Amino acid sequence: MSGAREMVHASIQHDENHANAEEPDSPSSTIRSAADPEKEVDKNDAIRYMPVHAFASSSDEDRHGVSVTRAEAEFAELSREFSNYSHQTRKLSRTASHRSKGDDVDIEKSPTESDESIFNLEEVLHGARALDLETGIKSKQVGVLWEGLTVSGLGGVKNFVKTFPDAFTSFFNVPAMVMGWFGIGKKGREFDIVKDFKGIVKPGEMVLVLGRPSSGCTTFLKVISNQRFGYTKVDGNVQYGPFDAETFGKRFRGEAVYNEEDDQHHPALSVGQTLGFALDLKTPGKRPAGMSKAEFKQRVIDLLLKMFNIEHTVNTKVGGAFIRGISGGERKRVSIAEMMISSSCVCAWDNSTRGLDASTASDYASSLRILTNIYKTTTFVSLYQASETIYSQFDKVMVIDSGRQVFFGSASEARAYFESLGFKEKPRQTTPDYLTGCTDAYEREYKNGYSAANAPHDPESLALAFRNSEHYKRLDQEIEAYRKDTEAQAELHREFESAHQEAKRKHAGKKSVYTAPLYLQIWALMKRQSMSKWQDKFALSVSWATSLLVAIVLGTVWYKQPQTSAGAFTRGGLLFIALLFNAFQAFGELGLTMLGRPIVNKHRAFTFHRPGALWLGQIFVDTLFATVQITVFSSIVYFMCGLALNPGGFFTFVLLIVTGYLSMTLFFRTVGCLCPDFDVALRTAVVIITLFVLTSGYLIQYAEGQVWLRWIFYINGLGLGFSAMMINEFSRINLKCTSESLIPSGGSYNDINHQVCTLQGGTSGNPIIPGSSYLSASFSYAPGDLWRNFGVLIALIVLFLVMNVTLGEAVTWGAGGRTVTFFAKETKETKNLNKQLMKKKKVRLEKGAMQSTELSITSKAVLTWESLCYDVPVPGGSRRLLSDVYGYVKPGTLTALMGASGAGKTTLLDVLAARKNIGVIGGDMLIDGIKPGTAFQRGTAYAEQLDVHESTQTVREALRFSATLRQPYETPIEEKNAYVEEVISLLEMEDIADAVIGSPESGLAVEQRKRVTIGVELAAKPELLLFLDEPTSGLDSQSAFNIVRFLKKLASAGQSILCTIHQPNSALFENFDRLLLLQKGGECVYFGDIGKDANVLLDYFSRHGADCPSDINPAEFMLDAIGAGTKPKLGAEDWGVMWRESPEFQQAKADIVAMKEERLRAVAAQPERTEREKEYATPLLHQIRVVNARTHLAFWRSPNYGFTRLFNHVILALISGFAFFQLDDSRSSLQYRIFIMFQVTVMPALILAQVEPKYDMSRLIFYRESAAKAYRQLPFALSMVLAEMPYNVICAVGFFLPLYYIPGLQMASSRAGYQFLMMLIVEIFSVTLGQMISALTPSTFIAMLLNPPIIITFALFCGVTNPKPQIPHFWRVWLYELDPFTRLIGGMVVTELEGRAVNCKDREFNRFTAPPGMNCGDYMQEFFSNGGPGYIRDNATSACEYCAYKVGQQFYERLGLDFANRWRDLGIMAMFVV
């Protein structure tokens, strides 16, 4: 859009104008009318509705029947005359800023924050050119020419929904899977998304791109802005001035940008910081008036905030799904402002008015017009619902029909062109609606004498008609003239290249497409990362709380570790847990990397920064934050646990944990960059993490590990870190052998010369074992390896960082592509139903109108509300969102609820539909004069703004589910299903009846999802009311009209309907019977009839000083009049006060009283109907059956969920099994067998990571459906558990077989059966634990933050890393006993070790000598008689060789376990599930 530099020029000019402004009381507030010199006209109104064509183009052509040059000169003169005229507002005008402006005090600011300066966009921006010339800054102007443009993608084949078995076939077809990731393998037939487009747009021109959804508008905008990712082929010629697309992309990539429909921002940053970050990277090297970078940045931010009237949001977080922030409309304006900072000269805006009210949308179009005119940018805009006012801002229009260009030319001539083709004139329809309607087979109508037989009737014939038209010839001539002009304007293009270079900062490469050099990009990203981390207080607090909690727990569990043989193994466990916990704090980076892709791709396209700079900047900041947190963590752990009290030891401890954390952080980010989706990333991460943990040296010592796995140690950050930490600790201490470790001991054994310490590294006759000897004997670690390993760790960090940067630059997952719709395979029943639907559709098309319906609504109930207020708690008190609202909805009427964004429309709907569960509701809300009973929610239907559905259902299944549970139980199922078919036909969803709803990213289009939302509510056959929240938002005009027309039909059948609506055109607006209009603060300003052509409504406004011009849409005008958008209100008084003092208000109150009395009499005369007060329409068992069937189907159609879970189980078991391959009966194998059991405790961590997001998504659907009283909570919770059961069994089998039989555990069926049963119970426990955590937390994000401390606590207190006798008494008496893993380990370990004979290897024997005159058998007889464990290899010699254990139970008895308790432990574990 306009460059940031031009913005600041304008800001300077604005400041100068403001400084020279006269006092406010000097100008007159009125002017003389030209037609009637005696008549005084309000200046605000005079400017408000000036002809927009005066600002349509900067060329000297006579466009739209006016002299543009003269009009602009007159306008400039008028602007000067009005420059001192101030209303209290700072807002943009709707029609090209054709009015002066002031400031209104924002209700969200304190009085001291109001600013009375005048802001007029046109006035402040016109001064920029003079400053440009004065500073010597050249302009950037580039026209765009395209010929034969054809873009191809994959599709054209019917894709059937994948099920659980399909995941196996696709996974084992490895070559096709890998090729699919990188877009090599084809997933369908190649087809043309857009075909043979031709056109030209000169600098300073605006093009409106119109078309039905999925017609190719987005594809065209992406390709014209040189974003070609995700398409199989782009043919044809696209020229940007003298440059072809390839050259322009390489040298000037950021000069053509695309603003997508969805808003992608960092939620934790404020609006000011978001724009400030963009300016940090886009501030030009050459700035006006020698201005500093900081001053330039602040001026541009101020100007942008004023432009879009979002100054009050400067310090408010942008927000997102999990962080509260600004509203959706404000977020959209931030997206627009951010793209304007990009300083691009070719801009494509994709449906950027979605979610904005009509007034703000018009302002947005006006600002584009002004900026395009002044800075000669080349602007493309696609809009789904464009008013006539917005349409008049454009020079040219392109109409697309199913990928074919059916018109491109002057916007003023487009309507006449289509009328000349034989299409019926529709003077009351807006031009954009008319043009789009001509491409819709269902909506277009022909003139008398024309029909599909002799007029264009499909995309091909329309495209052919355009190619044969006079407009196409003129287009060829314009292109030819432009080519000649391009050659003649070589100097202008040299200026463009020069301006592009001048914009670069010092040290930026000449060939670089980025404004800032790499080091400044990294610095800006470091600042952003710091702010993002610091301001996301919740995530930061939870991270710190978790770290401190775990540190304290570790400190207390391993409190004051003794420097004896008893503390050797536990020290190793402590060091491993300390490193592992901090390393896996980085696991969240996997999800964050993938979720951050849209923002990275957007900033890459805007040329804000290189993706590689992001990873460099982030790791520097992460190092800082992690170092502080890890230092505090280490201080607690290190000193509480009594590790080697040495400064060097402590700081080395901290350093090694920090480097271990960084290596894992970069590892997870690398995996996130490499993998196309989260399921693939999770599988990859599980494989590598399992290998890392097993080869780290703690579970399996380096010398004992499989030879083929040893190499992993040298690329394993965990292994290198653990070995270095062990060396750091044990090389600084000596261990004293305790009596328990001395063999033989007790009784008469008191001669150390004939005893030995069983701790590895011990020698006969010496009770002190050097720590280094223990390391060497047990782990094969040498003290000199510490800094070698640290060096390798640093090398690993560098390697992962390089991979991170390289993959970030090279891989562009999610940067483009198309969504795909999947269908369920037809059954005999659905095939027959679809045939009947298509017959109905054919009849409808032949008749040219909607068919008759069997809808019959018998309810006569009236909903009334009086003095309705709603207050919500806020810090420091409460805030009123609704203030004394009166109104009613009666059968047979369609009532519109309108107002500005944030006026309280959705809040009022929520309150009326009984959907609010916080805050205080005041006033009376009555049904037939009586307070609503328990059946009220069941009797109403509420189509919410967000389209929340079970993504795996087909459209027909979703509607049937609603009908089955929400219609009366007594209604036969055949009748319910027949009604569903009727709704499908009414909503024109025949083509998608068997389509899977999917997600917004992959599934039905926005418009189709909106129809499904409405259909689900209609299928419930609401007895009382139908509420709809913005049913047309995000739809094209034709779809919006069809939905409103259908709602009108429902109302005519007797339905009571209340509906909020955005951006209605005149044709849409006239379908409504009544209007409830709210202004900011939730205050009513009108409630009453609309009237034919809105005459009743307009008469009310006219009587209060707001006259609507005949050519203005009444729906837009009334919003302007009350100051709903970014405009000053009309009239001197507050519209809320005027309404409360009006006779219409008194009449509305009287009508409410009369209706209540009438309905009370009518209801009293009717017989009692007990079923009316039933809270749910169907009994509990029926709910359980229906909900359970849907949930099972949802899991079956979620192949990635089930397969990823099974894959994780199998791969973990396989790797662990082969790592402990065919264990022998040696002493060390006893510990390994326990570690195999310990691997079972890894399962819950993996399962939680999958179960929680699945449960959370299902819960969102449950919230919506339970609010409608479809079913209770029990059916939902029960179905979620039951649906997991088949996968629990499959995963348990897949985990048990490799983990149990590959290492060679006990083969007896009684032992193996017990172990499998325990694993199955753990599997079920993990699922129910995940569902419980998710149910207790508001979001998956918070649930995921709670997982690590829960799993770590379970693992710490189960008796493996720290045996029961050594756990402090405080924890041992309660937490050890309550730990589910205690039962798991206790049952499995004793089952495996009981009765297992031990045969020590030669190096495992402890050697000592018997006293003189005794052999080993005699010497050890007393020891064994007293119950001492182990055996002597040869009793007949005096050189004794002692093995510490003879049978397995001698090993586990010291852990406090008992074989007799194993079935008790299994029972307790099963109770944890319950």
mmCIF file of C-alpha atoms in Angstrom, residues 108-109 263-280 297-298 300-320 323-339 341 528 531-532 535 602-603 608:
data_model
loop_
_atom_site.group_PDB
_atom_site.id
_atom_site.type_symbol
_atom_site.label_atom_id
_atom_site.label_comp_id
_atom_site.label_asym_id
_atom_site.label_seq_id
_atom_site.Cartn_x
_atom_site.Cartn_y
_atom_site.Cartn_z
ATOM 1 C CA GLU A 108 -12.655 2.831 26.371
ATOM 2 C CA LYS A 109 -10.279 5.663 27.313
ATOM 3 C CA ASP A 263 -5.617 -12.721 10.480
ATOM 4 C CA GLN A 264 -2.291 -14.191 11.605
ATOM 5 C CA HIS A 265 -0.481 -12.396 14.428
ATOM 6 C CA HIS A 266 1.502 -13.117 17.572
ATOM 7 C CA PRO A 267 -1.271 -13.039 20.200
ATOM 8 C CA ALA A 268 0.899 -11.964 23.142
ATOM 9 C CA LEU A 269 2.113 -8.777 21.426
ATOM 10 C CA SER A 270 0.190 -5.519 21.686
ATOM 11 C CA VAL A 271 -1.084 -3.698 18.613
ATOM 12 C CA GLY A 272 1.656 -1.084 18.947
ATOM 13 C CA GLN A 273 4.339 -3.756 19.245
ATOM 14 C CA THR A 274 2.988 -5.661 16.238
ATOM 15 C CA LEU A 275 3.172 -2.569 14.048
ATOM 16 C CA GLY A 276 6.449 -1.505 15.668
ATOM 17 C CA PHE A 277 8.038 -4.844 14.764
ATOM 18 C CA ALA A 278 6.991 -4.415 11.142
ATOM 19 C CA LEU A 279 8.487 -0.925 11.127
ATOM 20 C CA ASP A 280 11.719 -2.134 12.714
ATOM 21 C CA LYS A 297 8.587 4.675 13.649
ATOM 22 C CA GLN A 298 6.453 6.490 16.216
ATOM 23 C CA VAL A 300 3.944 6.057 11.297
ATOM 24 C CA ILE A 301 2.361 4.027 14.118
ATOM 25 C CA ASP A 302 0.404 7.089 15.270
ATOM 26 C CA LEU A 303 -0.804 7.748 11.728
ATOM 27 C CA LEU A 304 -1.916 4.157 11.117
ATOM 28 C CA LEU A 305 -3.756 3.996 14.417
ATOM 29 C CA LYS A 306 -5.553 7.239 13.577
ATOM 30 C CA MET A 307 -6.368 6.024 10.059
ATOM 31 C CA PHE A 308 -8.197 2.986 11.386
ATOM 32 C CA ASN A 309 -9.514 4.503 14.610
ATOM 33 C CA ILE A 310 -7.749 1.953 16.793
ATOM 34 C CA GLU A 311 -5.648 4.322 18.889
ATOM 35 C CA HIS A 312 -7.270 2.941 22.045
ATOM 36 C CA THR A 313 -5.842 -0.529 21.246
ATOM 37 C CA VAL A 314 -2.181 0.513 21.046
ATOM 38 C CA ASN A 315 -1.305 -1.172 24.341
ATOM 39 C CA THR A 316 -3.859 -3.984 24.085
ATOM 40 C CA LYS A 317 -2.743 -7.486 23.133
ATOM 41 C CA VAL A 318 -3.733 -8.619 19.663
ATOM 42 C CA GLY A 319 -4.970 -11.864 21.212
ATOM 43 C CA GLY A 320 -5.944 -15.180 19.714
ATOM 44 C CA ILE A 323 -5.149 -15.119 24.831
ATOM 45 C CA ARG A 324 -7.778 -12.428 25.221
ATOM 46 C CA GLY A 325 -7.185 -9.388 23.043
ATOM 47 C CA ILE A 326 -8.778 -6.923 20.663
ATOM 48 C CA SER A 327 -11.997 -7.661 18.766
ATOM 49 C CA GLY A 328 -12.105 -9.456 15.422
ATOM 50 C CA GLY A 329 -12.806 -6.234 13.525
ATOM 51 C CA GLU A 330 -9.900 -4.470 15.205
ATOM 52 C CA ARG A 331 -7.630 -7.444 14.469
ATOM 53 C CA LYS A 332 -8.589 -7.170 10.806
ATOM 54 C CA ARG A 333 -7.578 -3.498 10.824
ATOM 55 C CA VAL A 334 -4.224 -4.409 12.384
ATOM 56 C CA SER A 335 -3.666 -6.848 9.495
ATOM 57 C CA ILE A 336 -4.423 -4.090 6.997
ATOM 58 C CA ALA A 337 -2.107 -1.633 8.742
ATOM 59 C CA GLU A 338 0.689 -4.218 8.905
ATOM 60 C CA MET A 339 0.502 -4.790 5.168
ATOM 61 C CA ILE A 341 3.868 -0.874 6.359
ATOM 62 C CA ARG A 528 9.868 -9.439 19.485
ATOM 63 C CA MET A 531 8.257 -9.179 24.370
ATOM 64 C CA SER A 532 6.224 -12.190 23.300
ATOM 65 C CA GLN A 535 3.953 -10.607 27.938
ATOM 66 C CA LYS A 602 3.352 -14.115 5.790
ATOM 67 C CA HIS A 603 6.465 -12.262 6.925
ATOM 68 C CA PHE A 608 10.031 -8.462 6.736
#
